[in-house]
């Protein structure tokens, strides 16, 4: 026979607990804590570790369970439950995420470290395979909660619980009559009895199917319109995608053009630098740059002009000297002619004298006076004129000497200036002044070019840093793409045009989609057909459910009589034995009547049985606890079961609580059940702390 025992709970991250552990011993364990201490969280931990979080029931309740256990500011809860089954130590590890799909469960043999089941299993099957019972069976038998023990109802309700315990172990508040009534309600909820009754689910589904068929007919009529709209939407969407591609391409071209402009700017700046270096690095430019200083150029030009002036002056002086020499020669000729004149005058005097003597006029004084006067006049005139000529000759001779000296000085100055001029030309590697002028002209043009290049360089660079601009241009080269002039023309205008067209297309697409919605075109035919198919399946399912409820109703009615006669005597005996222990012998007789009404009487009193409703709430709950414990003992073996009691003694007074604890301890010791009792009452702890075989644990956060 298999034996199972829980040994330890480790709440790694679970609700308000973090790294919290509880060691569970064999026999009776009491987990004590004040309200809100976390006892309910530990109970949830045990149930969820065994069976996972319920996947059935309302979705809202399921989300609530997860919200309870996942700590704030975290996305998961986690824990471990350790147990021993058939001598093997087992570890159940679970992680609970915000969505069930993220949950993790591992069941490991602690001795081997391998999967205990040697196969993949569903989350909810862990407890089924280990405990041999489903979650529902677990909750209907060994899991006794305060909400069940405190529920006070009519005898029929208590009887109904017993019937359900005998049939399926359930403690839910359902009686045979209420079950039949509930089934009838379910049947009515599925299909109306007649036209006056409220329609059931099947009726509503049929109505919905009729409406869907009508809608399907209408939708088929509008299928064509929907296809046309969809086709236009597809064409517009394709055009929109194409426009997006064109916009991306134009933006790339625009970016490329900006990159080209920046690269061209840098290239032009580099060209300026290279042009300046090309001009400035020539020998002729460097020679003139370092030697054609303004003083030398001015001196060279001044010397050239001075030489020209001196040569002009020398020429003029030479001409003046020649003129003086001509005058000197003319004066010398005059003097020679004067001498000849004087000699002629003397000869004339001799001739006159000879003629006077010849012609006998020598004795005539007047003749001799006249002839002498003429001769003397001629001689005097010749002498005077000769003096003038002599003076002129002297002056001309002095002038010739002066002009000659001046010409010599000019020629000397010309020689010195020409020597200095030649030295300057030699320094500038020029042969002549014209050569210098030509080279200086070229040098000046180069200087002007360099100036223009520098101005262009400064204009291109502006306030930017060249190195930074160079880096940016190098980085921009990767964006350069090949494009023709038609692509680069009016890029902004093209982009604006494409953007406007895209906006219009988007607006048109929205209009068409709205048209589908407004015109009822938003539901495709396949969806309506699927809905009809789904409703047909639901109708079939509901019809089967309807038939099942009808069969269940008949089965319940037939089984009712069978249950009353089969199990009641055995259950009565065990319940009476436990109730006698719970009440200290005050009540030793309980009877479940054929109609399953509960009756009991006090011991040693010759009083007829009384119905349970005439006793106090404490006694009423003692009856129910006795009934639950009897069901556990009769249906589940101690080795296969662990009993969980959640504040079941809340409505008991101190005496009844003490007796109940004694009974529970006796069941654990004598019958061998492991029990976990949760309580918030200090009186319970005071009652049992004298027993060393009870493991008492206080929940402390």
CSV table of C-alpha atoms in Angstrom, one decimal, residues 16 36 64 69 163 166 192 209 221 230 237 290 292 297 329 334 367-368 380 416 438 479 495-496 511 515 521 571 669:
chain,number,residue,atom,x,y,z
A,16,UNK,CA,3.5,38.3,0.9
A,36,UNK,CA,-3.9,38.4,7.8
A,64,UNK,CA,-7.7,37.1,-9.1
A,69,UNK,CA,0.1,35.1,-5.2
A,163,UNK,CA,-25.8,12.4,-0.4
A,166,UNK,CA,-21.7,9.3,-0.7
A,192,UNK,CA,-38.3,26.7,-23.3
A,209,UNK,CA,-28.7,31.4,-36.6
A,221,UNK,CA,-25.4,40.8,-52.0
A,230,UNK,CA,-10.9,45.8,-51.3
A,237,UNK,CA,-2.0,50.5,-50.8
A,290,UNK,CA,62.1,86.8,-51.6
A,292,UNK,CA,61.7,91.4,-55.6
A,297,UNK,CA,62.0,96.8,-57.6
A,329,UNK,CA,85.0,125.4,-86.2
A,334,UNK,CA,85.8,133.3,-89.5
A,367,UNK,CA,93.5,160.2,-102.2
A,368,UNK,CA,96.0,159.0,-99.7
A,380,UNK,CA,90.3,148.4,-87.8
A,416,UNK,CA,77.7,103.0,-62.5
A,438,UNK,CA,57.7,90.3,-68.2
A,479,UNK,CA,25.7,58.6,-48.9
A,495,UNK,CA,8.8,65.3,-52.4
A,496,UNK,CA,6.0,67.8,-51.6
A,511,UNK,CA,-12.8,56.6,-46.5
A,515,UNK,CA,-17.4,52.7,-46.1
A,521,UNK,CA,-18.8,45.3,-45.3
A,571,UNK,CA,-22.2,6.3,7.9
A,669,UNK,CA,-2.2,9.0,16.2
